[in-house]
Amino acid sequence: QQQVKQSPQSLIVQKGGISIINCAYENTAFDYFPWYQQFPGKGPALLIAIRPDVSEKKEGRFTISFNKSAKQFSLHIMDSQPGDSATYFCAARGTGANNLFFGTGTRLTVIP
Amino acid sequence: NAGVTQTPKFQVLKTGQSMTLQCAQDMNHEYMSWYRQDPGMGLRLIHYSVGAGITDQGEVPNGYNVSRSTTEDFPLRLLSAAPSQTSVYFCASSAGTLRGTQYFGPGTRLLVL
C-alpha cells in the first residue's frame, strides 16, 4: 500500500514554464513533507521541505503548497530550466525511526 | 567530507550468488539506512540502523542482512541473490533518526541473472 501517492509519473515542460507535481497522503500523523531531487546516476538530494502548520514555503524558484485539510501537497517549479530535468520524489515522515515514505517519483523533462 | 560513499557502482550476479554492498559515511551520523529503487515503486526502506550495534527491518527486508559494527559503515548482504533483487540500491545517513535530513549515496546498480 502506497503511503504517499504522487502524480504525474512523467512531465514535459517548455523552458520558462511552470512545473507542478502533486502528492497526496492519508496518514494524519505525518508531520514533515520533504521533496527530493534526483539526477540520472546520482542519489536523491533534499530540495525543499515543509511542515503541516505552514501552507506554503518558497525557496528560489521552488515552492511547496500544502493543503492540510485535503491531505495534499505539491511542488511548483517556476521558470523551469533544462537543468531542472530530473526525477522528483515527495515524501512524508511520521513518528518513529523508520517512518519516511516516498512517492513513486516524477520524471521531469524541461525542453529548451 | 566525502559524504556517503557506496561500492560497487555496478554489479552483475548469478542467481544464488552472494555479495555485500558497501556503504560508508564520514559525517558521524548515527542513523543509516538502505533503500531499493525500482521503476514505479519509488524508494523503499530495506533495513536501517540507529547506531552501532543496532539494526532493524524496514518495509522490504526479506533476502537482505545488515550489521553495524562501526558508526561509519553499514554493509548490506545478499546471501542468495534472486532476479527479484535486481534494483538500484541507495544507502543514506542522517543525524539522529529519519527526522533529520537524509543524505544519499550515489547508488549501486545490481543485476541478478
mmCIF file with all atom_site columns, C-alpha atoms in Angstrom:
data_model
loop_
_atom_site.group_PDB
_atom_site.id
_atom_site.type_symbol
_atom_site.label_atom_id
_atom_site.label_alt_id
_atom_site.label_comp_id
_atom_site.label_asym_id
_atom_site.label_entity_id
_atom_site.label_seq_id
_atom_site.pdbx_PDB_ins_code
_atom_site.Cartn_x
_atom_site.Cartn_y
_atom_site.Cartn_z
_atom_site.occupancy
_atom_site.B_iso_or_equiv
_atom_site.pdbx_formal_charge
_atom_site.auth_seq_id
_atom_site.auth_comp_id
_atom_site.auth_asym_id
_atom_site.auth_atom_id
_atom_site.pdbx_PDB_model_num
ATOM 1   C CA . GLN A 1 1   ? 0.000  0.000   0.000   1.00 0.00 ? 1   GLN A CA 1
ATOM 2   C CA . GLN A 1 2   ? 1.482  3.275   -1.139  1.00 0.00 ? 2   GLN A CA 1
ATOM 3   C CA . GLN A 1 3   ? 1.529  5.690   1.797   1.00 0.00 ? 3   GLN A CA 1
ATOM 4   C CA . VAL A 1 4   ? 2.195  8.667   -0.452  1.00 0.00 ? 4   VAL A CA 1
ATOM 5   C CA . LYS A 1 5   ? 0.644  8.898   -3.904  1.00 0.00 ? 5   LYS A CA 1
ATOM 6   C CA . GLN A 1 6   ? 2.458  11.015  -6.464  1.00 0.00 ? 6   GLN A CA 1
ATOM 7   C CA . SER A 1 7   ? 1.437  12.270  -9.896  1.00 0.00 ? 7   SER A CA 1
ATOM 8   C CA . PRO A 1 8   ? 2.146  12.615  -12.717 1.00 0.00 ? 8   PRO A CA 1
ATOM 9   C CA . GLN A 1 9   ? 4.626  9.846   -13.437 1.00 0.00 ? 9   GLN A CA 1
ATOM 10  C CA . SER A 1 10  ? 6.275  11.996  -16.089 1.00 0.00 ? 10  SER A CA 1
ATOM 11  C CA . LEU A 1 11  ? 6.082  15.631  -17.086 1.00 0.00 ? 11  LEU A CA 1
ATOM 12  C CA . ILE A 1 12  ? 7.366  17.594  -20.053 1.00 0.00 ? 12  ILE A CA 1
ATOM 13  C CA . VAL A 1 13  ? 7.528  21.370  -19.743 1.00 0.00 ? 13  VAL A CA 1
ATOM 14  C CA . GLN A 1 14  ? 8.857  24.090  -22.017 1.00 0.00 ? 14  GLN A CA 1
ATOM 15  C CA . LYS A 1 15  ? 11.706 26.239  -20.746 1.00 0.00 ? 15  LYS A CA 1
ATOM 16  C CA . GLY A 1 16  ? 10.290 29.115  -18.735 1.00 0.00 ? 16  GLY A CA 1
ATOM 17  C CA . GLY A 1 17  ? 7.084  27.278  -17.916 1.00 0.00 ? 17  GLY A CA 1
ATOM 18  C CA . ILE A 1 18  ? 5.730  26.116  -14.573 1.00 0.00 ? 18  ILE A CA 1
ATOM 19  C CA . SER A 1 19  ? 6.176  22.510  -13.486 1.00 0.00 ? 19  SER A CA 1
ATOM 20  C CA . ILE A 1 20  ? 3.663  21.153  -10.986 1.00 0.00 ? 20  ILE A CA 1
ATOM 21  C CA . ILE A 1 21  ? 3.940  17.815  -9.195  1.00 0.00 ? 21  ILE A CA 1
ATOM 22  C CA . ASN A 1 22  ? 1.265  16.627  -6.820  1.00 0.00 ? 22  ASN A CA 1
ATOM 23  C CA . CYS A 1 23  ? 1.271  14.310  -3.824  1.00 0.00 ? 23  CYS A CA 1
ATOM 24  C CA . ALA A 1 24  ? -1.430 13.019  -1.507  1.00 0.00 ? 24  ALA A CA 1
ATOM 25  C CA . TYR A 1 25  ? -1.382 11.133  1.766   1.00 0.00 ? 25  TYR A CA 1
ATOM 26  C CA . GLU A 1 26  ? -3.834 9.618   4.220   1.00 0.00 ? 26  GLU A CA 1
ATOM 27  C CA . ASN A 1 27  ? -1.942 9.341   7.491   1.00 0.00 ? 27  ASN A CA 1
ATOM 28  C CA . THR A 1 28  ? -2.601 12.451  9.563   1.00 0.00 ? 28  THR A CA 1
ATOM 29  C CA . ALA A 1 29  ? 0.328  11.549  11.817  1.00 0.00 ? 29  ALA A CA 1
ATOM 30  C CA . PHE A 1 30  ? 2.763  12.656  9.115   1.00 0.00 ? 30  PHE A CA 1
ATOM 31  C CA . ASP A 1 31  ? 4.468  15.823  10.311  1.00 0.00 ? 31  ASP A CA 1
ATOM 32  C CA . TYR A 1 32  ? 7.141  16.660  7.752   1.00 0.00 ? 32  TYR A CA 1
ATOM 33  C CA . PHE A 1 33  ? 6.991  16.636  3.971   1.00 0.00 ? 33  PHE A CA 1
ATOM 34  C CA . PRO A 1 34  ? 10.304 16.791  2.062   1.00 0.00 ? 34  PRO A CA 1
ATOM 35  C CA . TRP A 1 35  ? 10.896 16.807  -1.655  1.00 0.00 ? 35  TRP A CA 1
ATOM 36  C CA . TYR A 1 36  ? 13.954 15.142  -3.115  1.00 0.00 ? 36  TYR A CA 1
ATOM 37  C CA . GLN A 1 37  ? 15.583 15.775  -6.494  1.00 0.00 ? 37  GLN A CA 1
ATOM 38  C CA . GLN A 1 38  ? 17.469 13.027  -8.270  1.00 0.00 ? 38  GLN A CA 1
ATOM 39  C CA . PHE A 1 39  ? 19.646 13.437  -11.344 1.00 0.00 ? 39  PHE A CA 1
ATOM 40  C CA . PRO A 1 40  ? 20.458 10.410  -13.512 1.00 0.00 ? 40  PRO A CA 1
ATOM 41  C CA . GLY A 1 41  ? 23.119 8.236   -11.952 1.00 0.00 ? 41  GLY A CA 1
ATOM 42  C CA . LYS A 1 42  ? 23.002 10.105  -8.657  1.00 0.00 ? 42  LYS A CA 1
ATOM 43  C CA . GLY A 1 43  ? 21.353 9.617   -5.311  1.00 0.00 ? 43  GLY A CA 1
ATOM 44  C CA . PRO A 1 44  ? 18.350 11.722  -4.256  1.00 0.00 ? 44  PRO A CA 1
ATOM 45  C CA . ALA A 1 45  ? 19.116 15.033  -2.584  1.00 0.00 ? 45  ALA A CA 1
ATOM 46  C CA . LEU A 1 46  ? 16.855 17.108  -0.373  1.00 0.00 ? 46  LEU A CA 1
ATOM 47  C CA . LEU A 1 47  ? 15.399 20.004  -2.343  1.00 0.00 ? 47  LEU A CA 1
ATOM 48  C CA . ILE A 1 48  ? 12.846 21.652  -0.075  1.00 0.00 ? 48  ILE A CA 1
ATOM 49  C CA . ALA A 1 49  ? 10.604 20.620  2.804   1.00 0.00 ? 49  ALA A CA 1
ATOM 50  C CA . ILE A 1 50  ? 7.530  21.846  4.653   1.00 0.00 ? 50  ILE A CA 1
ATOM 51  C CA . ARG A 1 51  ? 5.749  21.239  7.936   1.00 0.00 ? 51  ARG A CA 1
ATOM 52  C CA . PRO A 1 52  ? 1.939  20.958  8.041   1.00 0.00 ? 52  PRO A CA 1
ATOM 53  C CA . ASP A 1 53  ? 1.479  24.139  10.076  1.00 0.00 ? 53  ASP A CA 1
ATOM 54  C CA . VAL A 1 54  ? 2.597  26.161  7.042   1.00 0.00 ? 54  VAL A CA 1
ATOM 55  C CA . SER A 1 55  ? 0.575  26.455  3.838   1.00 0.00 ? 55  SER A CA 1
ATOM 56  C CA . GLU A 1 56  ? 3.422  27.484  1.558   1.00 0.00 ? 56  GLU A CA 1
ATOM 57  C CA . LYS A 1 57  ? 7.202  27.512  1.504   1.00 0.00 ? 57  LYS A CA 1
ATOM 58  C CA . LYS A 1 58  ? 9.291  29.118  -1.179  1.00 0.00 ? 58  LYS A CA 1
ATOM 59  C CA . GLU A 1 59  ? 12.983 28.741  -1.913  1.00 0.00 ? 59  GLU A CA 1
ATOM 60  C CA . GLY A 1 60  ? 14.066 30.483  -5.075  1.00 0.00 ? 60  GLY A CA 1
ATOM 61  C CA . ARG A 1 61  ? 12.096 29.065  -7.992  1.00 0.00 ? 61  ARG A CA 1
ATOM 62  C CA . PHE A 1 62  ? 10.796 26.138  -5.939  1.00 0.00 ? 62  PHE A CA 1
ATOM 63  C CA . THR A 1 63  ? 7.578  26.380  -3.919  1.00 0.00 ? 63  THR A CA 1
ATOM 64  C CA . ILE A 1 64  ? 5.721  23.810  -1.858  1.00 0.00 ? 64  ILE A CA 1
ATOM 65  C CA . SER A 1 65  ? 1.993  24.338  -1.428  1.00 0.00 ? 65  SER A CA 1
ATOM 66  C CA . PHE A 1 66  ? 0.388  22.402  1.412   1.00 0.00 ? 66  PHE A CA 1
ATOM 67  C CA . ASN A 1 67  ? -3.313 21.752  1.945   1.00 0.00 ? 67  ASN A CA 1
ATOM 68  C CA . LYS A 1 68  ? -3.713 20.074  5.317   1.00 0.00 ? 68  LYS A CA 1
ATOM 69  C CA . SER A 1 69  ? -7.472 19.592  5.098   1.00 0.00 ? 69  SER A CA 1
ATOM 70  C CA . ALA A 1 70  ? -7.197 17.895  1.705   1.00 0.00 ? 70  ALA A CA 1
ATOM 71  C CA . LYS A 1 71  ? -4.059 15.995  2.748   1.00 0.00 ? 71  LYS A CA 1
ATOM 72  C CA . GLN A 1 72  ? -2.306 17.105  -0.402  1.00 0.00 ? 72  GLN A CA 1
ATOM 73  C CA . PHE A 1 73  ? 0.897  18.933  -1.170  1.00 0.00 ? 73  PHE A CA 1
ATOM 74  C CA . SER A 1 74  ? 2.554  19.972  -4.371  1.00 0.00 ? 74  SER A CA 1
ATOM 75  C CA . LEU A 1 75  ? 5.844  21.198  -5.758  1.00 0.00 ? 75  LEU A CA 1
ATOM 76  C CA . HIS A 1 76  ? 5.836  24.145  -8.142  1.00 0.00 ? 76  HIS A CA 1
ATOM 77  C CA . ILE A 1 77  ? 8.915  24.953  -10.193 1.00 0.00 ? 77  ILE A CA 1
ATOM 78  C CA . MET A 1 78  ? 8.672  28.434  -11.639 1.00 0.00 ? 78  MET A CA 1
ATOM 79  C CA . ASP A 1 79  ? 10.587 29.458  -14.765 1.00 0.00 ? 79  ASP A CA 1
ATOM 80  C CA . SER A 1 80  ? 11.575 25.836  -15.351 1.00 0.00 ? 80  SER A CA 1
ATOM 81  C CA . GLN A 1 81  ? 15.054 25.344  -16.816 1.00 0.00 ? 81  GLN A CA 1
ATOM 82  C CA . PRO A 1 82  ? 16.640 22.423  -18.690 1.00 0.00 ? 82  PRO A CA 1
ATOM 83  C CA . GLY A 1 83  ? 18.910 21.963  -15.662 1.00 0.00 ? 83  GLY A CA 1
ATOM 84  C CA . ASP A 1 84  ? 15.791 21.144  -13.615 1.00 0.00 ? 84  ASP A CA 1
ATOM 85  C CA . SER A 1 85  ? 15.325 17.970  -15.661 1.00 0.00 ? 85  SER A CA 1
ATOM 86  C CA . ALA A 1 86  ? 15.436 15.234  -13.028 1.00 0.00 ? 86  ALA A CA 1
ATOM 87  C CA . THR A 1 87  ? 13.239 12.853  -11.097 1.00 0.00 ? 87  THR A CA 1
ATOM 88  C CA . TYR A 1 88  ? 11.407 14.374  -8.150  1.00 0.00 ? 88  TYR A CA 1
ATOM 89  C CA . PHE A 1 89  ? 10.191 12.428  -5.149  1.00 0.00 ? 89  PHE A CA 1
ATOM 90  C CA . CYS A 1 90  ? 7.833  13.643  -2.493  1.00 0.00 ? 90  CYS A CA 1
ATOM 91  C CA . ALA A 1 91  ? 7.980  12.028  0.914   1.00 0.00 ? 91  ALA A CA 1
ATOM 92  C CA . ALA A 1 92  ? 6.190  12.077  4.224   1.00 0.00 ? 92  ALA A CA 1
ATOM 93  C CA . ARG A 1 93  ? 7.611  11.466  7.651   1.00 0.00 ? 93  ARG A CA 1
ATOM 94  C CA . GLY A 1 94  ? 5.846  10.257  10.746  1.00 0.00 ? 94  GLY A CA 1
ATOM 95  C CA . THR A 1 95  ? 6.937  9.299   14.208  1.00 0.00 ? 95  THR A CA 1
ATOM 96  C CA . GLY A 1 96  ? 9.413  6.537   14.805  1.00 0.00 ? 96  GLY A CA 1
ATOM 97  C CA . ALA A 1 97  ? 12.792 5.682   13.332  1.00 0.00 ? 97  ALA A CA 1
ATOM 98  C CA . ASN A 1 98  ? 11.642 4.167   10.055  1.00 0.00 ? 98  ASN A CA 1
ATOM 99  C CA . ASN A 1 99  ? 8.665  6.211   9.092   1.00 0.00 ? 99  ASN A CA 1
ATOM 100 C CA . LEU A 1 100 ? 9.757  8.011   5.957   1.00 0.00 ? 100 LEU A CA 1
ATOM 101 C CA . PHE A 1 101 ? 7.631  7.110   2.979   1.00 0.00 ? 101 PHE A CA 1
ATOM 102 C CA . PHE A 1 102 ? 8.404  8.119   -0.579  1.00 0.00 ? 102 PHE A CA 1
ATOM 103 C CA . GLY A 1 103 ? 6.148  8.724   -3.537  1.00 0.00 ? 103 GLY A CA 1
ATOM 104 C CA . THR A 1 104 ? 6.788  6.848   -6.763  1.00 0.00 ? 104 THR A CA 1
ATOM 105 C CA . GLY A 1 105 ? 8.606  9.741   -8.412  1.00 0.00 ? 105 GLY A CA 1
ATOM 106 C CA . THR A 1 106 ? 8.012  12.134  -11.309 1.00 0.00 ? 106 THR A CA 1
ATOM 107 C CA . ARG A 1 107 ? 10.428 12.365  -14.199 1.00 0.00 ? 107 ARG A CA 1
ATOM 108 C CA . LEU A 1 108 ? 10.559 15.999  -15.290 1.00 0.00 ? 108 LEU A CA 1
ATOM 109 C CA . THR A 1 109 ? 11.917 16.975  -18.690 1.00 0.00 ? 109 THR A CA 1
ATOM 110 C CA . VAL A 1 110 ? 12.314 20.658  -19.482 1.00 0.00 ? 110 VAL A CA 1
ATOM 111 C CA . ILE A 1 111 ? 12.592 21.295  -23.206 1.00 0.00 ? 111 ILE A CA 1
ATOM 112 C CA . PRO A 1 112 ? 14.848 24.190  -24.286 1.00 0.00 ? 112 PRO A CA 1
ATOM 113 C CA . ASN B 2 1   ? 33.941 15.369  3.538   1.00 0.00 ? 1   ASN B CA 1
ATOM 114 C CA . ALA B 2 2   ? 33.176 12.589  1.065   1.00 0.00 ? 2   ALA B CA 1
ATOM 115 C CA . GLY B 2 3   ? 29.639 12.272  2.443   1.00 0.00 ? 3   GLY B CA 1
ATOM 116 C CA . VAL B 2 4   ? 28.060 8.881   1.780   1.00 0.00 ? 4   VAL B CA 1
ATOM 117 C CA . THR B 2 5   ? 30.036 6.520   -0.427  1.00 0.00 ? 5   THR B CA 1
ATOM 118 C CA . GLN B 2 6   ? 28.901 3.230   -1.933  1.00 0.00 ? 6   GLN B CA 1
ATOM 119 C CA . THR B 2 7   ? 30.744 0.425   -3.682  1.00 0.00 ? 7   THR B CA 1
ATOM 120 C CA . PRO B 2 8   ? 30.499 -1.091  -6.181  1.00 0.00 ? 8   PRO B CA 1
ATOM 121 C CA . LYS B 2 9   ? 28.726 1.179   -8.643  1.00 0.00 ? 9   LYS B CA 1
ATOM 122 C CA . PHE B 2 10  ? 27.504 -1.720  -10.723 1.00 0.00 ? 10  PHE B CA 1
ATOM 123 C CA . GLN B 2 11  ? 27.387 -5.476  -10.191 1.00 0.00 ? 11  GLN B CA 1
ATOM 124 C CA . VAL B 2 12  ? 26.112 -8.464  -12.104 1.00 0.00 ? 12  VAL B CA 1
ATOM 125 C CA . LEU B 2 13  ? 25.314 -11.611 -10.128 1.00 0.00 ? 13  LEU B CA 1
ATOM 126 C CA . LYS B 2 14  ? 24.005 -15.021 -10.985 1.00 0.00 ? 14  LYS B CA 1
ATOM 127 C CA . THR B 2 15  ? 21.026 -16.402 -9.108  1.00 0.00 ? 15  THR B CA 1
ATOM 128 C CA . GLY B 2 16  ? 22.162 -17.905 -5.825  1.00 0.00 ? 16  GLY B CA 1
ATOM 129 C CA . GLN B 2 17  ? 25.378 -15.944 -5.541  1.00 0.00 ? 17  GLN B CA 1
ATOM 130 C CA . SER B 2 18  ? 26.083 -13.815 -2.516  1.00 0.00 ? 18  SER B CA 1
ATOM 131 C CA . MET B 2 19  ? 27.580 -10.381 -2.254  1.00 0.00 ? 19  MET B CA 1
ATOM 132 C CA . THR B 2 20  ? 27.962 -7.407  0.044   1.00 0.00 ? 20  THR B CA 1
ATOM 133 C CA . LEU B 2 21  ? 27.131 -3.853  -0.909  1.00 0.00 ? 21  LEU B CA 1
ATOM 134 C CA . GLN B 2 22  ? 29.356 -1.452  0.959   1.00 0.00 ? 22  GLN B CA 1
ATOM 135 C CA . CYS B 2 23  ? 28.288 1.875   2.439   1.00 0.00 ? 23  CYS B CA 1
ATOM 136 C CA . ALA B 2 24  ? 30.334 4.344   4.431   1.00 0.00 ? 24  ALA B CA 1
ATOM 137 C CA . GLN B 2 25  ? 29.762 7.866   5.711   1.00 0.00 ? 25  GLN B CA 1
ATOM 138 C CA . ASP B 2 26  ? 32.169 10.360  7.234   1.00 0.00 ? 26  ASP B CA 1
ATOM 139 C CA . MET B 2 27  ? 29.641 12.745  8.787   1.00 0.00 ? 27  MET B CA 1
ATOM 140 C CA . ASN B 2 28  ? 29.446 10.929  12.134  1.00 0.00 ? 28  ASN B CA 1
ATOM 141 C CA . HIS B 2 29  ? 25.744 10.285  11.564  1.00 0.00 ? 29  HIS B CA 1
ATOM 142 C CA . GLU B 2 30  ? 24.049 7.857   13.925  1.00 0.00 ? 30  GLU B CA 1
ATOM 143 C CA . TYR B 2 31  ? 21.280 6.876   11.554  1.00 0.00 ? 31  TYR B CA 1
ATOM 144 C CA . MET B 2 32  ? 21.945 4.875   8.389   1.00 0.00 ? 32  MET B CA 1
ATOM 145 C CA . SER B 2 33  ? 19.564 3.126   6.055   1.00 0.00 ? 33  SER B CA 1
ATOM 146 C CA . TRP B 2 34  ? 19.319 1.110   2.867   1.00 0.00 ? 34  TRP B CA 1
ATOM 147 C CA . TYR B 2 35  ? 16.712 1.682   0.182   1.00 0.00 ? 35  TYR B CA 1
ATOM 148 C CA . ARG B 2 36  ? 15.965 -0.005  -3.084  1.00 0.00 ? 36  ARG B CA 1
ATOM 149 C CA . GLN B 2 37  ? 14.630 1.934   -6.026  1.00 0.00 ? 37  GLN B CA 1
ATOM 150 C CA . ASP B 2 38  ? 12.504 0.222   -8.639  1.00 0.00 ? 38  ASP B CA 1
ATOM 151 C CA . PRO B 2 39  ? 10.611 1.764   -11.561 1.00 0.00 ? 39  PRO B CA 1
ATOM 152 C CA . GLY B 2 40  ? 7.147  2.877   -10.499 1.00 0.00 ? 40  GLY B CA 1
ATOM 153 C CA . MET B 2 41  ? 7.823  1.944   -6.865  1.00 0.00 ? 41  MET B CA 1
ATOM 154 C CA . GLY B 2 42  ? 9.815  4.876   -5.592  1.00 0.00 ? 42  GLY B CA 1
ATOM 155 C CA . LEU B 2 43  ? 12.255 4.274   -2.757  1.00 0.00 ? 43  LEU B CA 1
ATOM 156 C CA . ARG B 2 44  ? 11.511 1.502   -0.286  1.00 0.00 ? 44  ARG B CA 1
ATOM 157 C CA . LEU B 2 45  ? 13.302 1.033   3.006   1.00 0.00 ? 45  LEU B CA 1
ATOM 158 C CA . ILE B 2 46  ? 15.110 -2.307  3.405   1.00 0.00 ? 46  ILE B CA 1
ATOM 159 C CA . HIS B 2 47  ? 16.929 -2.033  6.736   1.00 0.00 ? 47  HIS B CA 1
ATOM 160 C CA . TYR B 2 48  ? 18.041 0.754   8.978   1.00 0.00 ? 48  TYR B CA 1
ATOM 161 C CA . SER B 2 49  ? 20.309 1.351   11.948  1.00 0.00 ? 49  SER B CA 1
ATOM 162 C CA . VAL B 2 50  ? 20.025 3.947   14.693  1.00 0.00 ? 50  VAL B CA 1
ATOM 163 C CA . GLY B 2 51  ? 23.575 3.418   15.885  1.00 0.00 ? 51  GLY B CA 1
ATOM 164 C CA . ALA B 2 52  ? 26.447 0.960   16.077  1.00 0.00 ? 52  ALA B CA 1
ATOM 165 C CA . GLY B 2 53  ? 25.189 -2.471  17.069  1.00 0.00 ? 53  GLY B CA 1
ATOM 166 C CA . ILE B 2 54  ? 21.531 -1.617  16.460  1.00 0.00 ? 54  ILE B CA 1
ATOM 167 C CA . THR B 2 55  ? 19.659 -2.577  13.303  1.00 0.00 ? 55  THR B CA 1
ATOM 168 C CA . ASP B 2 56  ? 16.034 -3.109  12.379  1.00 0.00 ? 56  ASP B CA 1
ATOM 169 C CA . GLN B 2 57  ? 13.887 -4.078  9.430   1.00 0.00 ? 57  GLN B CA 1
ATOM 170 C CA . GLY B 2 58  ? 12.210 -1.694  7.076   1.00 0.00 ? 58  GLY B CA 1
ATOM 171 C CA . GLU B 2 59  ? 9.438  -2.228  4.570   1.00 0.00 ? 59  GLU B CA 1
ATOM 172 C CA . VAL B 2 60  ? 11.139 -4.863  2.349   1.00 0.00 ? 60  VAL B CA 1
ATOM 173 C CA . PRO B 2 61  ? 13.774 -6.730  4.419   1.00 0.00 ? 61  PRO B CA 1
ATOM 174 C CA . ASN B 2 62  ? 13.421 -10.275 3.053   1.00 0.00 ? 62  ASN B CA 1
ATOM 175 C CA . GLY B 2 63  ? 16.568 -11.600 1.396   1.00 0.00 ? 63  GLY B CA 1
ATOM 176 C CA . TYR B 2 64  ? 18.849 -8.998  2.944   1.00 0.00 ? 64  TYR B CA 1
ATOM 177 C CA . ASN B 2 65  ? 21.014 -8.863  6.048   1.00 0.00 ? 65  ASN B CA 1
ATOM 178 C CA . VAL B 2 66  ? 22.775 -5.930  7.657   1.00 0.00 ? 66  VAL B CA 1
ATOM 179 C CA . SER B 2 67  ? 25.139 -5.269  10.517  1.00 0.00 ? 67  SER B CA 1
ATOM 180 C CA . ARG B 2 68  ? 26.534 -2.104  12.052  1.00 0.00 ? 68  ARG B CA 1
ATOM 181 C CA . SER B 2 69  ? 29.841 -2.635  13.829  1.00 0.00 ? 69  SER B CA 1
ATOM 182 C CA . THR B 2 70  ? 31.003 0.976   13.490  1.00 0.00 ? 70  THR B CA 1
ATOM 183 C CA . THR B 2 71  ? 29.325 4.360   13.139  1.00 0.00 ? 71  THR B CA 1
ATOM 184 C CA . GLU B 2 72  ? 30.865 4.804   9.690   1.00 0.00 ? 72  GLU B CA 1
ATOM 185 C CA . ASP B 2 73  ? 29.963 1.556   7.919   1.00 0.00 ? 73  ASP B CA 1
ATOM 186 C CA . PHE B 2 74  ? 26.676 -0.140  7.138   1.00 0.00 ? 74  PHE B CA 1
ATOM 187 C CA . PRO B 2 75  ? 27.053 -3.046  4.679   1.00 0.00 ? 75  PRO B CA 1
ATOM 188 C CA . LEU B 2 76  ? 24.106 -4.776  3.036   1.00 0.00 ? 76  LEU B CA 1
ATOM 189 C CA . ARG B 2 77  ? 24.416 -8.505  2.373   1.00 0.00 ? 77  ARG B CA 1
ATOM 190 C CA . LEU B 2 78  ? 22.569 -10.583 -0.171  1.00 0.00 ? 78  LEU B CA 1
ATOM 191 C CA . LEU B 2 79  ? 23.032 -14.196 0.914   1.00 0.00 ? 79  LEU B CA 1
ATOM 192 C CA . SER B 2 80  ? 21.444 -15.852 -2.128  1.00 0.00 ? 80  SER B CA 1
ATOM 193 C CA . ALA B 2 81  ? 20.649 -13.392 -4.886  1.00 0.00 ? 81  ALA B CA 1
ATOM 194 C CA . ALA B 2 82  ? 17.381 -13.665 -6.789  1.00 0.00 ? 82  ALA B CA 1
ATOM 195 C CA . PRO B 2 83  ? 16.265 -11.919 -10.006 1.00 0.00 ? 83  PRO B CA 1
ATOM 196 C CA . SER B 2 84  ? 13.678 -10.022 -7.919  1.00 0.00 ? 84  SER B CA 1
ATOM 197 C CA . GLN B 2 85  ? 16.586 -8.266  -6.227  1.00 0.00 ? 85  GLN B CA 1
ATOM 198 C CA . THR B 2 86  ? 17.604 -6.583  -9.456  1.00 0.00 ? 86  THR B CA 1
ATOM 199 C CA . SER B 2 87  ? 17.381 -2.934  -8.492  1.00 0.00 ? 87  SER B CA 1
ATOM 200 C CA . VAL B 2 88  ? 19.284 0.203   -7.674  1.00 0.00 ? 88  VAL B CA 1
ATOM 201 C CA . TYR B 2 89  ? 20.330 0.329   -4.045  1.00 0.00 ? 89  TYR B CA 1
ATOM 202 C CA . PHE B 2 90  ? 20.873 3.533   -2.115  1.00 0.00 ? 90  PHE B CA 1
ATOM 203 C CA . CYS B 2 91  ? 22.457 3.985   1.253   1.00 0.00 ? 91  CYS B CA 1
ATOM 204 C CA . ALA B 2 92  ? 21.562 7.068   3.274   1.00 0.00 ? 92  ALA B CA 1
ATOM 205 C CA . SER B 2 93  ? 22.597 8.617   6.550   1.00 0.00 ? 93  SER B CA 1
ATOM 206 C CA . SER B 2 94  ? 21.214 11.304  8.808   1.00 0.00 ? 94  SER B CA 1
ATOM 207 C CA . ALA B 2 95  ? 21.976 12.901  12.130  1.00 0.00 ? 95  ALA B CA 1
ATOM 208 C CA . GLY B 2 96  ? 19.543 11.435  14.615  1.00 0.00 ? 96  GLY B CA 1
ATOM 209 C CA . THR B 2 97  ? 16.675 9.397   13.219  1.00 0.00 ? 97  THR B CA 1
ATOM 210 C CA . LEU B 2 98  ? 14.765 9.777   9.975   1.00 0.00 ? 98  LEU B CA 1
ATOM 211 C CA . ARG B 2 99  ? 13.602 13.086  11.387  1.00 0.00 ? 99  ARG B CA 1
ATOM 212 C CA . GLY B 2 100 ? 16.874 14.551  10.184  1.00 0.00 ? 100 GLY B CA 1
ATOM 213 C CA . THR B 2 101 ? 17.737 15.326  6.575   1.00 0.00 ? 101 THR B CA 1
ATOM 214 C CA . GLN B 2 102 ? 18.830 12.178  4.822   1.00 0.00 ? 102 GLN B CA 1
ATOM 215 C CA . TYR B 2 103 ? 21.972 12.233  2.709   1.00 0.00 ? 103 TYR B CA 1
ATOM 216 C CA . PHE B 2 104 ? 22.046 9.620   -0.022  1.00 0.00 ? 104 PHE B CA 1
ATOM 217 C CA . GLY B 2 105 ? 24.982 7.878   -1.614  1.00 0.00 ? 105 GLY B CA 1
ATOM 218 C CA . PRO B 2 106 ? 25.375 7.585   -5.405  1.00 0.00 ? 106 PRO B CA 1
ATOM 219 C CA . GLY B 2 107 ? 23.793 4.132   -5.554  1.00 0.00 ? 107 GLY B CA 1
ATOM 220 C CA . THR B 2 108 ? 24.710 0.603   -6.618  1.00 0.00 ? 108 THR B CA 1
ATOM 221 C CA . ARG B 2 109 ? 23.041 -0.843  -9.677  1.00 0.00 ? 109 ARG B CA 1
ATOM 222 C CA . LEU B 2 110 ? 22.575 -4.588  -9.244  1.00 0.00 ? 110 LEU B CA 1
ATOM 223 C CA . LEU B 2 111 ? 21.567 -7.023  -11.956 1.00 0.00 ? 111 LEU B CA 1
ATOM 224 C CA . VAL B 2 112 ? 20.747 -10.595 -10.964 1.00 0.00 ? 112 VAL B CA 1
ATOM 225 C CA . LEU B 2 113 ? 20.583 -13.050 -13.847 1.00 0.00 ? 113 LEU B CA 1
#
